[in-house]
């Protein structure tokens, strides 16, 4: 089986690659995708921080006027996800993306900002071209209740629109989005249930000692409106071990 890959959509200033690399847990290839202006800031920050720079592969090269980093294992690439097939995937394949390798795609509040025609096209391409794929998303849900409407209005006041929210408004439609494409397994869980069911009592106790929280009603309301979704395309892949999510 080919070594695994990770692709992070809209990676922003996320430092997951460096946290994993520091623990020796890097995938064989790790791709981060965002706009050039965001990547320029990130690349500059990485090179100014010796503890981050030391975790980069030895063959790392700065490219595209400082907005990209290229190496055999880690690539920071600039691109517009609305042009996924012709722009983003072309560039990724030029830098070693292997469609036959088990690949985890990650979207943390990214696909939901795209028009569904664009985000669905990304999922269609993955379905058609990457036989052993998985995806982990973290996105907003439940736009139609009072809190959801307030969330949308607050974002609109800052000229931010969740273009995909109405197309996939709840746990069921978020899960069906993958199952309708014949993916083998999908599970969606809101953040409140994840907190209650998936985090150990020891970790909850540790967090409580760091910061005590007594606004449980507000916490419940907020966390019911965010969800994780995990899905994979085929059974008996390395991703199937994660189908134990309650």
Short mmCIF file of C-alpha atoms in Angstrom, two decimals:
data_model
loop_
_atom_site.label_atom_id
_atom_site.label_comp_id
_atom_site.label_asym_id
_atom_site.label_seq_id
_atom_site.Cartn_x
_atom_site.Cartn_y
_atom_site.Cartn_z
CA UNK A 1 0.00 0.00 0.00
CA UNK A 2 1.41 3.45 -0.92
CA UNK A 3 2.31 5.78 1.93
CA UNK A 4 -0.47 8.13 2.98
CA UNK A 5 -1.11 11.75 2.07
CA UNK A 6 -2.86 14.66 3.76
CA UNK A 7 -4.47 17.58 1.89
CA UNK A 8 -5.66 20.57 3.91
CA UNK A 9 -8.11 22.90 2.16
CA UNK A 10 -7.90 26.55 3.16
CA UNK A 11 -5.04 25.85 5.53
CA UNK A 12 -4.55 29.47 6.59
CA UNK A 13 -2.07 29.77 9.45
CA UNK A 14 -2.78 26.26 10.74
CA UNK A 15 0.28 24.60 12.32
CA UNK A 16 -0.90 20.97 12.38
CA UNK A 17 1.91 19.85 10.08
CA UNK A 18 4.51 21.17 12.52
CA UNK A 19 2.78 19.71 15.57
CA UNK A 20 2.73 16.31 13.87
CA UNK A 21 6.28 16.62 12.54
CA UNK A 22 7.52 17.45 16.01
CA UNK A 23 6.09 14.11 17.17
CA UNK A 24 7.40 12.18 14.16
CA UNK A 25 3.87 11.63 12.85
CA UNK A 26 4.04 13.18 9.39
CA UNK A 27 2.28 11.66 6.42
CA UNK A 28 4.43 10.68 3.45
CA UNK A 29 3.18 13.82 1.69
CA UNK A 30 1.40 16.80 3.21
CA UNK A 31 -0.23 19.49 1.07
CA UNK A 32 -1.66 22.80 2.28
CA UNK A 33 -3.81 24.91 -0.05
CA UNK A 34 -4.80 28.57 0.34
CA UNK A 35 -4.70 31.93 -1.44
CA UNK A 36 -1.28 33.38 -2.26
CA UNK A 37 -1.65 36.35 0.09
CA UNK A 38 -2.36 34.04 3.04
CA UNK A 39 0.46 31.68 2.13
CA UNK A 40 2.96 34.53 1.82
CA UNK A 41 2.34 35.49 5.43
CA UNK A 42 2.56 31.88 6.56
CA UNK A 43 5.78 31.12 4.68
CA UNK A 44 7.39 34.27 6.04
CA UNK A 45 6.36 33.39 9.60
CA UNK A 46 7.71 29.83 9.25
CA UNK A 47 11.12 31.09 8.14
CA UNK A 48 11.28 33.63 10.97
CA UNK A 49 10.69 30.92 13.59
CA UNK A 50 13.68 28.57 13.96
CA UNK A 51 11.59 25.96 15.79
CA UNK A 52 9.21 25.78 12.79
CA UNK A 53 11.86 26.08 10.10
CA UNK A 54 13.83 23.21 11.64
CA UNK A 55 10.86 20.88 11.07
CA UNK A 56 10.74 21.49 7.32
CA UNK A 57 12.18 18.83 4.99
CA UNK A 58 15.80 19.42 4.00
CA UNK A 59 14.90 19.83 0.32
CA UNK A 60 12.43 22.68 0.97
CA UNK A 61 12.42 25.52 -1.56
CA UNK A 62 10.66 28.89 -1.51
CA UNK A 63 8.73 29.49 -4.73
CA UNK A 64 6.11 31.69 -6.43
CA UNK A 65 7.50 34.91 -5.02
CA UNK A 66 7.42 33.65 -1.46
CA UNK A 67 3.83 32.40 -1.53
CA UNK A 68 4.70 28.70 -1.88
CA UNK A 69 6.98 26.13 -0.28
CA UNK A 70 7.96 23.03 -2.26
CA UNK A 71 9.57 19.82 -1.03
CA UNK A 72 9.25 16.07 -1.44
CA UNK A 73 7.14 15.74 1.74
CA UNK A 74 5.55 19.12 2.52
CA UNK A 75 4.08 21.60 0.03
CA UNK A 76 2.39 24.91 0.72
CA UNK A 77 0.58 25.70 -2.54
CA UNK A 78 -1.44 28.69 -3.66
CA UNK A 79 -4.73 28.22 -5.45
CA UNK A 80 -8.44 28.99 -5.65
CA UNK A 81 -10.64 26.04 -4.65
CA UNK A 82 -13.28 27.33 -7.05
CA UNK A 83 -10.84 26.24 -9.76
CA UNK A 84 -10.04 22.91 -8.16
CA UNK A 85 -9.69 20.65 -11.19
CA UNK A 86 -7.83 22.95 -13.54
CA UNK A 87 -5.72 24.88 -11.03
CA UNK A 88 -5.35 23.25 -7.61
CA UNK A 89 -5.15 19.58 -8.61
CA UNK A 90 -2.89 20.31 -11.55
CA UNK A 91 -0.44 22.03 -9.24
CA UNK A 92 -0.67 19.30 -6.60
CA UNK A 93 0.04 16.57 -9.14
CA UNK A 94 3.03 18.54 -10.40
CA UNK A 95 4.39 18.32 -6.85
CA UNK A 96 3.89 14.64 -6.24
CA UNK A 97 0.25 14.09 -5.34
CA UNK A 98 -0.48 10.40 -5.95
CA UNK A 99 -4.10 9.49 -6.74
CA UNK A 100 -3.39 5.87 -5.77
CA UNK A 101 -2.19 6.72 -2.24
CA UNK A 102 -4.55 6.67 0.76
CA UNK A 103 -5.41 10.34 1.18
CA UNK A 104 -7.05 12.30 3.99
CA UNK A 105 -8.66 15.60 2.97
CA UNK A 106 -9.30 18.15 5.71
CA UNK A 107 -11.73 21.09 5.62
CA UNK A 108 -12.04 23.25 8.73
CA UNK A 109 -14.81 25.76 7.96
CA UNK A 110 -13.73 25.98 4.31
CA UNK A 111 -16.02 24.05 1.94
CA UNK A 112 -19.06 25.67 3.55
CA UNK A 113 -17.91 29.08 2.30
CA UNK A 114 -17.97 27.85 -1.30
CA UNK A 115 -21.00 27.74 -3.55
CA UNK A 116 -22.19 24.09 -3.50
CA UNK A 117 -21.45 23.76 -7.21
CA UNK A 118 -17.77 24.30 -6.38
CA UNK A 119 -17.57 22.23 -3.19
CA UNK A 120 -19.56 19.41 -4.81
CA UNK A 121 -17.18 19.47 -7.76
CA UNK A 122 -14.26 18.93 -5.38
CA UNK A 123 -16.00 15.92 -3.83
CA UNK A 124 -16.90 14.57 -7.27
CA UNK A 125 -13.27 14.81 -8.37
CA UNK A 126 -12.13 12.96 -5.24
CA UNK A 127 -14.79 10.29 -5.79
CA UNK A 128 -13.80 9.82 -9.41
CA UNK A 129 -10.02 9.91 -9.02
CA UNK A 130 -8.86 8.86 -5.52
CA UNK A 131 -10.00 5.29 -4.79
CA UNK A 132 -8.83 5.28 -1.16
CA UNK A 133 -9.88 8.64 0.24
CA UNK A 134 -11.25 10.02 3.49
CA UNK A 135 -12.41 13.45 4.52
CA UNK A 136 -12.73 15.24 7.84
CA UNK A 137 -14.79 18.41 7.93
CA UNK A 138 -15.66 20.85 10.70
CA UNK A 139 -18.46 23.20 9.71
CA UNK A 140 -21.55 25.07 10.82
CA UNK A 141 -25.03 23.50 10.79
CA UNK A 142 -28.67 24.32 11.74
CA UNK A 143 -29.26 27.66 10.02
CA UNK A 144 -33.04 27.71 10.49
CA UNK A 145 -33.49 27.98 14.26
CA UNK A 146 -33.17 31.23 16.19
CA UNK A 147 -29.49 30.80 17.03
CA UNK A 148 -28.67 29.74 13.47
CA UNK A 149 -30.39 32.78 12.02
CA UNK A 150 -28.50 35.03 14.45
CA UNK A 151 -25.23 33.36 13.43
CA UNK A 152 -25.96 34.02 9.76
CA UNK A 153 -26.90 37.64 10.38
CA UNK A 154 -23.77 38.27 12.42
CA UNK A 155 -21.63 36.89 9.60
CA UNK A 156 -23.51 38.92 6.98
CA UNK A 157 -22.84 42.09 8.97
CA UNK A 158 -19.15 41.35 8.37
CA UNK A 159 -19.80 40.57 4.69
CA UNK A 160 -19.25 36.83 5.23
CA UNK A 161 -21.58 34.30 3.65
CA UNK A 162 -21.83 30.57 4.33
CA UNK A 163 -22.80 29.67 0.77
CA UNK A 164 -23.08 25.94 1.40
CA UNK A 165 -25.04 26.03 4.66
CA UNK A 166 -28.55 25.85 3.20
CA UNK A 167 -27.61 22.99 0.88
CA UNK A 168 -26.29 20.86 3.78
CA UNK A 169 -28.00 22.28 6.88
CA UNK A 170 -27.89 19.38 9.37
CA UNK A 171 -26.15 16.18 10.39
CA UNK A 172 -28.20 13.96 8.10
CA UNK A 173 -27.67 15.96 4.90
CA UNK A 174 -23.99 16.42 5.71
CA UNK A 175 -23.60 12.65 6.01
CA UNK A 176 -25.76 11.91 2.96
CA UNK A 177 -23.56 14.20 0.91
CA UNK A 178 -20.94 11.43 0.92
CA UNK A 179 -23.14 8.36 1.02
CA UNK A 180 -25.01 9.56 -2.07
CA UNK A 181 -21.66 9.44 -3.88
CA UNK A 182 -21.33 5.77 -2.88
CA UNK A 183 -18.70 6.39 -0.23
CA UNK A 184 -18.52 3.35 2.04
CA UNK A 185 -19.07 5.09 5.37
CA UNK A 186 -19.94 8.51 6.78
CA UNK A 187 -20.70 9.87 10.22
CA UNK A 188 -21.63 13.35 11.37
CA UNK A 189 -21.62 14.42 15.01
CA UNK A 190 -22.21 17.85 16.46
CA UNK A 191 -19.61 19.39 18.71
CA UNK A 192 -21.74 19.02 21.84
CA UNK A 193 -22.11 15.26 21.41
CA UNK A 194 -18.45 14.98 20.51
CA UNK A 195 -17.57 16.76 23.75
CA UNK A 196 -19.85 14.47 25.77
CA UNK A 197 -19.11 11.14 24.07
CA UNK A 198 -15.64 11.27 22.55
CA UNK A 199 -13.47 13.14 25.04
CA UNK A 200 -12.23 11.13 27.99
CA UNK A 201 -13.22 12.07 31.54
CA UNK A 202 -9.52 12.56 32.32
CA UNK A 203 -9.17 15.12 29.53
CA UNK A 204 -12.37 16.91 30.55
CA UNK A 205 -11.05 17.10 34.10
CA UNK A 206 -7.74 18.49 32.89
CA UNK A 207 -9.51 21.16 30.85
CA UNK A 208 -11.77 22.08 33.76
CA UNK A 209 -8.70 22.80 35.89
CA UNK A 210 -7.38 25.12 33.21
CA UNK A 211 -10.61 27.07 32.82
CA UNK A 212 -13.81 26.38 34.72
CA UNK A 213 -16.94 26.74 32.61
CA UNK A 214 -20.36 27.36 34.14
CA UNK A 215 -22.27 28.66 31.09
CA UNK A 216 -23.42 25.21 30.03
CA UNK A 217 -26.65 26.38 28.38
CA UNK A 218 -24.74 28.79 26.16
CA UNK A 219 -22.09 26.15 25.48
CA UNK A 220 -24.73 23.62 24.47
CA UNK A 221 -26.48 26.08 22.17
CA UNK A 222 -23.27 27.08 20.41
CA UNK A 223 -21.81 23.60 20.03
CA UNK A 224 -25.04 22.14 18.60
CA UNK A 225 -24.42 24.41 15.60
CA UNK A 226 -21.01 23.03 14.66
CA UNK A 227 -20.29 19.51 13.47
CA UNK A 228 -17.53 17.12 12.55
CA UNK A 229 -18.10 14.85 9.57
CA UNK A 230 -15.82 11.94 8.76
CA UNK A 231 -16.26 9.77 5.69
CA UNK A 232 -14.22 7.32 3.65
CA UNK A 233 -14.61 5.79 0.21
CA UNK A 234 -13.77 2.10 0.70
CA UNK A 235 -13.96 -0.50 3.45
CA UNK A 236 -10.81 -2.27 4.65
CA UNK A 237 -8.71 0.86 4.18
CA UNK A 238 -6.50 2.35 6.88
CA UNK A 239 -9.29 4.89 7.48
CA UNK A 240 -11.89 2.29 8.48
CA UNK A 241 -10.38 2.04 11.97
CA UNK A 242 -12.02 5.39 12.72
CA UNK A 243 -15.61 4.19 12.23
CA UNK A 244 -15.99 3.82 15.99
CA UNK A 245 -17.30 7.37 16.35
CA UNK A 246 -20.54 7.12 18.44
#
